[in-house]
Amino acid sequence: MTINNYFKNLFHLAIPLFLSAVFSIFAFSGFLHATEPVNIVKTPANDVKVPNKGLLSLGTNEVKVGTYLLNVRKLEVASGTWVVDFYVWFIWEGENINPMNFEIMNGAVEFKDAAVLDTIEVGGRNFKWASHRIVATLTNDLNFKNYPLDIQKLTIEIEDREQSVDKLKYTINPLENNIDDFVKIQGWEVKEKSCSISTHTYKTTFGYDDDDSGLVYSRYIFGVKISRPRFSSMLKLLLPLSIILSLSFLSFALSPDKMSQRISLGISTVFTSVAFHINLTSAIPQVSYLTLADRLMISCYFILFCSLISTIYLIRFVDTQQLEKAERINRYLGFLVPLFGISLLISQFYIF
């Protein structure tokens, strides 16, 4: 091998490695910008808020509700279920309201201890206070469009079983709702908590009468946002992709007349990428849309296909002994294919 050919091959080798590094850096910086960490203590107040602790509007049907999350015992991503241990309490005034007959709308209660009852006095008014400790299995609809860089929201949704919104209306103070510092979810990071009040309308009379005024109920929603560890998720995603694409791009460092070696290298990278794709998506259920992992792998397949087509295209020049022209085209393709491929992959983090 001459010195000139040596430097040509070295040039071909540097391009794909450099572009792969650029892909990793840009994609990682884009991900960091899109998912900045959130303080789980300092969360914005909800529009429905009681400003004074323990104080409700005089002569109304308001019941203040709060939650303290103690533990998340299990999270099954495939089914969207999680087992949660938490305290819930109610504060109300008057004899016409009884918030103790509540139910969890997005799951089933596995354990509920006896209610702890008390009376508190604020501003010369007496309020009733009741608390339960509950273990429940809940279900949420998880969104995997950004898997494996997804952020999920788990919710506890509470509604009174009998009293509609005109008889009982929940209200909250978001600062009193919180998450214990020792809450851990294996494979996830707890990002922030939220709480809100909404209304839910039941489009039925439940067999009573035609009056639907009692079919709107007040609903309390306590949410926990979780995300996968950023660094390890990015590393597990981008490192194999970078290696697979770098191996494919290295085929351009080989002489155009080494067709069998170039085709063998291209086919092996295709099989490797398929195996990586199957392993990457095995941790989530089948969904009807493309995840970030699917989009990246489809882009990877297209890049590998372009690399193989480029090799096959050069065969016609090698067979007709046009080696100089084949070398020149190979140099152009050795720059254009990696550049196009890396740009296509980076776009998946920003366009969709």
Coordinates of C-alpha atoms in Angstrom, one line a residue:
M1 CA 0.0 0.0 0.0
T2 CA 1.4 3.4 -1.0
I3 CA 1.6 6.4 1.4
N4 CA -1.1 8.1 -0.7
N5 CA -3.5 5.2 -0.4
Y6 CA -2.8 5.0 3.3
F7 CA -3.8 8.6 3.9
K8 CA -6.9 8.1 1.8
N9 CA -8.0 5.2 3.9
L10 CA -7.2 7.1 7.0
F11 CA -9.4 10.0 5.8
H12 CA -12.3 7.6 5.1
L13 CA -11.9 6.2 8.6
A14 CA -11.9 9.6 10.3
I15 CA -15.1 10.8 8.6
P16 CA -17.6 8.2 9.9
L17 CA -16.1 8.2 13.4
F18 CA -16.2 12.0 13.6
L19 CA -19.8 12.1 12.3
S20 CA -20.9 9.4 14.8
A21 CA -19.4 11.5 17.6
V22 CA -21.2 14.6 16.3
F23 CA -24.5 12.6 16.3
S24 CA -24.0 11.5 19.9
I25 CA -23.1 14.9 21.1
F26 CA -26.0 16.8 19.3
A27 CA -28.6 14.2 20.2
F28 CA -27.5 14.1 23.8
S29 CA -27.5 17.9 24.1
G30 CA -31.0 18.1 22.5
F31 CA -32.3 15.6 25.0
L32 CA -30.8 17.5 28.0
H33 CA -32.5 20.6 26.8
A34 CA -35.8 18.9 26.4
T35 CA -35.8 17.2 29.8
E36 CA -34.4 19.5 32.4
P37 CA -34.8 18.2 36.0
V38 CA -37.7 19.5 38.1
N39 CA -37.7 20.2 41.8
I40 CA -40.4 17.9 43.3
V41 CA -40.9 20.2 46.3
K42 CA -41.4 23.6 44.6
T43 CA -44.3 23.0 42.3
P44 CA -46.7 25.6 41.0
A45 CA -50.0 26.1 42.8
N46 CA -53.2 24.8 41.3
D47 CA -55.9 27.3 40.3
V48 CA -58.2 25.6 42.9
K49 CA -56.5 26.4 46.2
V50 CA -57.4 27.1 49.8
P51 CA -55.0 29.9 50.9
N52 CA -55.4 29.4 54.6
K53 CA -54.6 26.0 56.1
G54 CA -57.6 24.2 57.4
L55 CA -60.0 27.1 56.4
L56 CA -62.9 26.4 54.0
S57 CA -65.4 28.9 52.6
L58 CA -68.2 29.5 55.1
G59 CA -71.5 27.8 54.4
T60 CA -70.3 25.9 51.3
N61 CA -70.1 22.2 50.4
E62 CA -66.3 22.3 50.1
V63 CA -64.1 19.4 51.3
K64 CA -60.4 19.9 51.4
V65 CA -58.5 16.8 50.3
G66 CA -54.8 16.0 50.4
T67 CA -52.4 13.1 49.7
Y68 CA -48.9 12.1 51.0
L69 CA -47.2 9.4 48.9
L70 CA -45.3 6.9 51.0
N71 CA -44.1 4.2 48.7
V72 CA -44.5 2.8 45.2
R73 CA -44.2 -0.9 45.7
K74 CA -44.3 -2.0 42.1
L75 CA -44.6 -0.6 38.6
E76 CA -45.4 -2.8 35.6
V77 CA -44.8 -0.9 32.4
A78 CA -46.3 -3.6 30.2
S79 CA -49.7 -3.3 31.8
G80 CA -49.5 0.3 33.0
T81 CA -50.3 -0.8 36.6
W82 CA -48.6 0.3 39.8
V83 CA -49.0 -0.5 43.5
V84 CA -49.0 2.6 45.7
D85 CA -49.0 3.2 49.4
F86 CA -50.3 6.6 50.5
Y87 CA -52.1 8.7 53.1
V88 CA -55.3 10.6 52.1
W89 CA -57.1 13.1 54.4
F90 CA -60.3 15.2 54.3
I91 CA -61.2 18.4 56.1
W92 CA -64.8 19.6 56.1
E93 CA -67.4 21.5 58.1
G94 CA -71.0 20.7 58.9
E95 CA -73.2 17.7 59.3
N96 CA -74.6 17.6 55.8
I97 CA -71.3 16.5 54.2
N98 CA -69.7 13.0 54.6
P99 CA -66.6 12.6 52.4
M100 CA -65.7 9.2 53.9
N101 CA -67.6 7.2 51.3
F102 CA -65.0 7.8 48.5
E103 CA -63.6 5.5 45.8
I104 CA -60.4 5.4 43.7
M105 CA -61.5 5.7 40.1
N106 CA -58.5 4.4 38.3
G107 CA -57.8 1.3 40.4
A108 CA -58.8 -1.0 43.2
V109 CA -58.0 -0.7 47.0
E110 CA -56.0 -3.6 48.3
F111 CA -55.9 -2.3 51.9
K112 CA -57.5 0.6 53.8
D113 CA -57.0 1.0 57.5
A114 CA -59.6 2.3 59.9
A115 CA -60.2 6.1 59.7
V116 CA -58.4 8.4 62.1
L117 CA -60.9 11.1 63.1
D118 CA -60.2 14.4 64.8
T119 CA -61.5 17.9 65.2
I120 CA -59.5 21.0 64.5
E121 CA -60.3 24.6 65.3
V122 CA -59.3 27.5 63.0
G123 CA -60.4 31.1 63.3
G124 CA -63.1 30.1 65.8
R125 CA -64.6 27.5 63.5
N126 CA -64.6 23.8 64.1
F127 CA -63.6 21.5 61.3
K128 CA -63.7 17.7 61.1
W129 CA -60.6 15.9 60.0
A130 CA -60.3 12.3 58.8
S131 CA -57.4 10.3 57.4
H132 CA -56.8 6.8 55.8
R133 CA -53.7 4.9 54.9
I134 CA -54.4 3.1 51.6
V135 CA -52.6 0.5 49.5
A136 CA -54.1 0.4 46.0
T137 CA -53.3 -1.1 42.6
L138 CA -53.8 1.6 40.0
T139 CA -53.8 1.8 36.2
N140 CA -52.6 4.6 33.9
D141 CA -52.4 4.9 30.2
L142 CA -48.7 5.2 29.5
N143 CA -47.3 7.0 26.5
F144 CA -44.3 5.5 24.8
K145 CA -43.8 7.9 21.9
N146 CA -40.4 9.0 23.3
Y147 CA -39.3 5.6 24.5
P148 CA -36.6 5.0 25.8
L149 CA -36.4 8.7 26.8
D150 CA -40.1 8.8 27.9
I151 CA -41.6 10.7 30.8
Q152 CA -44.7 9.1 32.4
K153 CA -47.4 10.5 34.7
L154 CA -48.9 8.2 37.3
T155 CA -52.1 9.4 38.9
I156 CA -54.3 8.7 42.0
E157 CA -57.9 9.7 41.1
I158 CA -60.4 10.0 44.0
E159 CA -64.1 10.7 43.7
D160 CA -67.0 10.5 46.1
R161 CA -69.2 7.5 45.6
E162 CA -72.6 9.1 46.2
Q163 CA -72.5 12.9 46.5
S164 CA -72.4 14.9 43.2
V165 CA -70.6 18.2 42.8
D166 CA -73.6 20.2 44.0
K167 CA -73.4 18.4 47.3
L168 CA -69.7 17.9 47.7
K169 CA -66.9 19.8 46.0
Y170 CA -63.2 19.0 46.5
T171 CA -60.7 21.7 47.0
I172 CA -56.9 21.5 47.6
N173 CA -53.8 23.3 48.9
P174 CA -51.1 22.0 46.6
L175 CA -48.4 22.8 49.2
E176 CA -49.9 20.2 51.5
N177 CA -49.7 17.4 48.9
N178 CA -46.3 15.8 48.7
I179 CA -44.0 12.9 48.1
D180 CA -41.9 11.2 50.7
D181 CA -38.1 11.6 50.2
F182 CA -37.7 7.9 50.4
V183 CA -40.0 7.1 47.5
K184 CA -38.0 5.1 44.9
I185 CA -39.1 3.4 41.7
Q186 CA -36.7 0.8 40.3
G187 CA -35.4 2.0 36.9
W188 CA -37.1 5.4 37.1
E189 CA -36.5 8.8 38.6
V190 CA -39.2 10.7 40.4
K191 CA -39.4 14.2 38.8
E192 CA -42.4 16.2 40.2
K193 CA -45.7 16.0 41.8
S194 CA -49.0 17.7 40.9
C195 CA -52.5 17.9 42.1
S196 CA -55.7 19.3 40.6
I197 CA -59.5 19.2 40.9
S198 CA -61.7 18.4 37.9
T199 CA -65.3 17.3 37.3
H200 CA -66.4 14.1 35.7
T201 CA -69.8 13.8 33.9
Y202 CA -71.5 10.4 33.7
K203 CA -73.7 10.2 30.6
T204 CA -76.3 8.0 32.2
T205 CA -79.1 8.2 34.8
F206 CA -78.0 4.9 36.4
G207 CA -81.6 3.8 36.1
Y208 CA -83.1 6.5 38.4
D209 CA -84.8 9.4 36.7
D210 CA -84.2 11.7 33.7
D211 CA -82.7 14.5 35.8
D212 CA -79.0 14.5 35.0
S213 CA -78.0 17.3 37.4
G214 CA -76.6 14.7 39.8
L215 CA -74.3 13.0 37.3
V216 CA -71.4 15.5 37.6
Y217 CA -68.9 14.6 40.3
S218 CA -65.9 16.4 41.7
R219 CA -62.7 14.5 41.2
Y220 CA -59.3 14.9 42.9
I221 CA -56.2 14.0 40.9
F222 CA -52.8 13.6 42.5
G223 CA -50.0 13.0 39.9
V224 CA -46.4 11.9 39.9
K225 CA -44.1 12.4 36.9
I226 CA -41.4 9.9 36.5
S227 CA -38.7 9.5 33.8
R228 CA -36.0 7.0 33.0
P229 CA -32.4 7.8 34.1
R230 CA -31.2 10.1 31.4
F231 CA -27.5 9.2 31.1
S232 CA -27.9 5.4 31.1
S233 CA -30.9 5.6 28.7
M234 CA -28.9 7.7 26.2
L235 CA -25.9 5.5 26.6
K236 CA -27.8 2.3 25.9
L237 CA -29.5 3.9 22.9
L238 CA -26.8 5.9 21.2
L239 CA -23.7 3.7 21.9
P240 CA -24.9 0.6 20.0
L241 CA -26.3 2.8 17.2
S242 CA -23.0 4.6 16.8
I243 CA -21.1 1.4 16.7
I244 CA -23.4 -0.2 14.1
L245 CA -23.3 2.9 11.8
S246 CA -19.6 3.3 12.2
L247 CA -19.1 -0.3 11.1
S248 CA -21.3 0.4 8.1
F249 CA -19.5 3.6 7.2
L250 CA -16.2 1.9 7.4
S251 CA -17.1 0.0 4.2
F252 CA -16.2 3.2 2.4
A253 CA -12.7 3.0 3.7
L254 CA -12.2 -0.3 1.7
S255 CA -11.2 -0.2 -2.0
P256 CA -14.2 -0.4 -4.4
D257 CA -12.9 -3.7 -5.8
K258 CA -13.3 -5.4 -2.4
M259 CA -16.9 -6.0 -3.1
S260 CA -17.4 -9.2 -1.1
Q261 CA -15.9 -7.7 2.0
R262 CA -18.0 -4.6 1.8
I263 CA -21.2 -6.5 1.2
S264 CA -20.5 -8.9 4.0
L265 CA -19.8 -6.0 6.4
G266 CA -23.1 -4.3 5.3
I267 CA -25.2 -7.4 5.8
S268 CA -23.7 -8.2 9.2
T269 CA -24.6 -4.6 10.4
V270 CA -28.2 -5.2 9.2
F271 CA -28.6 -8.4 11.2
T272 CA -27.0 -6.7 14.2
S273 CA -29.3 -3.7 14.0
V274 CA -32.4 -5.9 13.8
A275 CA -31.3 -7.9 16.9
F276 CA -30.7 -4.6 18.7
H277 CA -34.1 -3.3 17.7
I278 CA -35.9 -6.4 19.0
N279 CA -34.0 -6.2 22.3
L280 CA -34.6 -2.5 22.7
T281 CA -38.4 -2.7 22.3
S282 CA -38.9 -5.9 24.2
A283 CA -39.3 -3.9 27.5
I284 CA -42.6 -2.2 26.4
P285 CA -46.0 -3.5 25.2
Q286 CA -47.0 -3.4 21.6
V287 CA -48.3 0.0 20.6
S288 CA -50.1 1.3 17.5
Y289 CA -47.6 4.2 17.0
L290 CA -43.9 4.5 16.4
T291 CA -41.8 5.2 19.4
L292 CA -38.5 7.2 19.3
A293 CA -36.7 3.8 19.3
D294 CA -38.7 2.7 16.3
R295 CA -38.0 5.9 14.4
L296 CA -34.3 5.8 15.1
M297 CA -34.0 2.1 14.0
I298 CA -36.1 2.7 10.8
S299 CA -33.7 5.5 10.0
C300 CA -30.8 3.2 10.8
Y301 CA -32.2 0.6 8.4
F302 CA -32.5 3.2 5.7
I303 CA -28.9 4.3 6.2
L304 CA -27.6 0.8 6.0
F305 CA -29.7 0.2 2.9
C306 CA -28.1 3.3 1.3
S307 CA -24.7 2.0 2.2
L308 CA -25.4 -1.3 0.6
I309 CA -26.9 0.3 -2.5
S310 CA -23.8 2.5 -2.8
T311 CA -21.6 -0.6 -2.8
I312 CA -23.7 -2.3 -5.4
Y313 CA -23.7 0.8 -7.5
L314 CA -19.9 0.8 -7.6
I315 CA -19.8 -2.8 -8.9
R316 CA -20.7 -1.6 -12.5
F317 CA -17.6 0.6 -12.5
V318 CA -15.3 -2.1 -11.1
D319 CA -16.6 -4.6 -13.7
T320 CA -15.9 -2.2 -16.5
Q321 CA -12.4 -1.5 -15.2
Q322 CA -13.2 2.1 -14.3
L323 CA -11.3 2.0 -11.1
E324 CA -10.4 5.7 -10.9
K325 CA -14.0 6.7 -11.4
A326 CA -15.1 4.2 -8.8
E327 CA -12.5 5.5 -6.3
R328 CA -13.7 9.1 -6.9
I329 CA -17.4 8.2 -6.4
N330 CA -16.5 6.1 -3.4
R331 CA -14.9 9.2 -1.8
Y332 CA -18.0 11.3 -2.4
L333 CA -20.3 8.6 -1.1
G334 CA -18.0 8.1 1.9
F335 CA -18.8 11.6 2.9
L336 CA -22.4 12.1 1.7
V337 CA -23.9 8.9 3.1
P338 CA -22.6 9.4 6.7
L339 CA -23.6 13.0 6.6
F340 CA -27.1 12.3 5.4
G341 CA -27.5 9.4 7.9
I342 CA -26.4 11.3 10.9
S343 CA -28.6 14.3 9.9
L344 CA -31.6 12.0 9.6
L345 CA -31.0 10.4 13.0
I346 CA -30.5 13.8 14.7
S347 CA -33.8 15.1 13.2
Q348 CA -35.7 12.4 15.0
F349 CA -35.0 14.1 18.3
Y350 CA -36.4 17.5 17.1
I351 CA -38.9 17.1 14.4
F352 CA -41.3 14.6 16.0

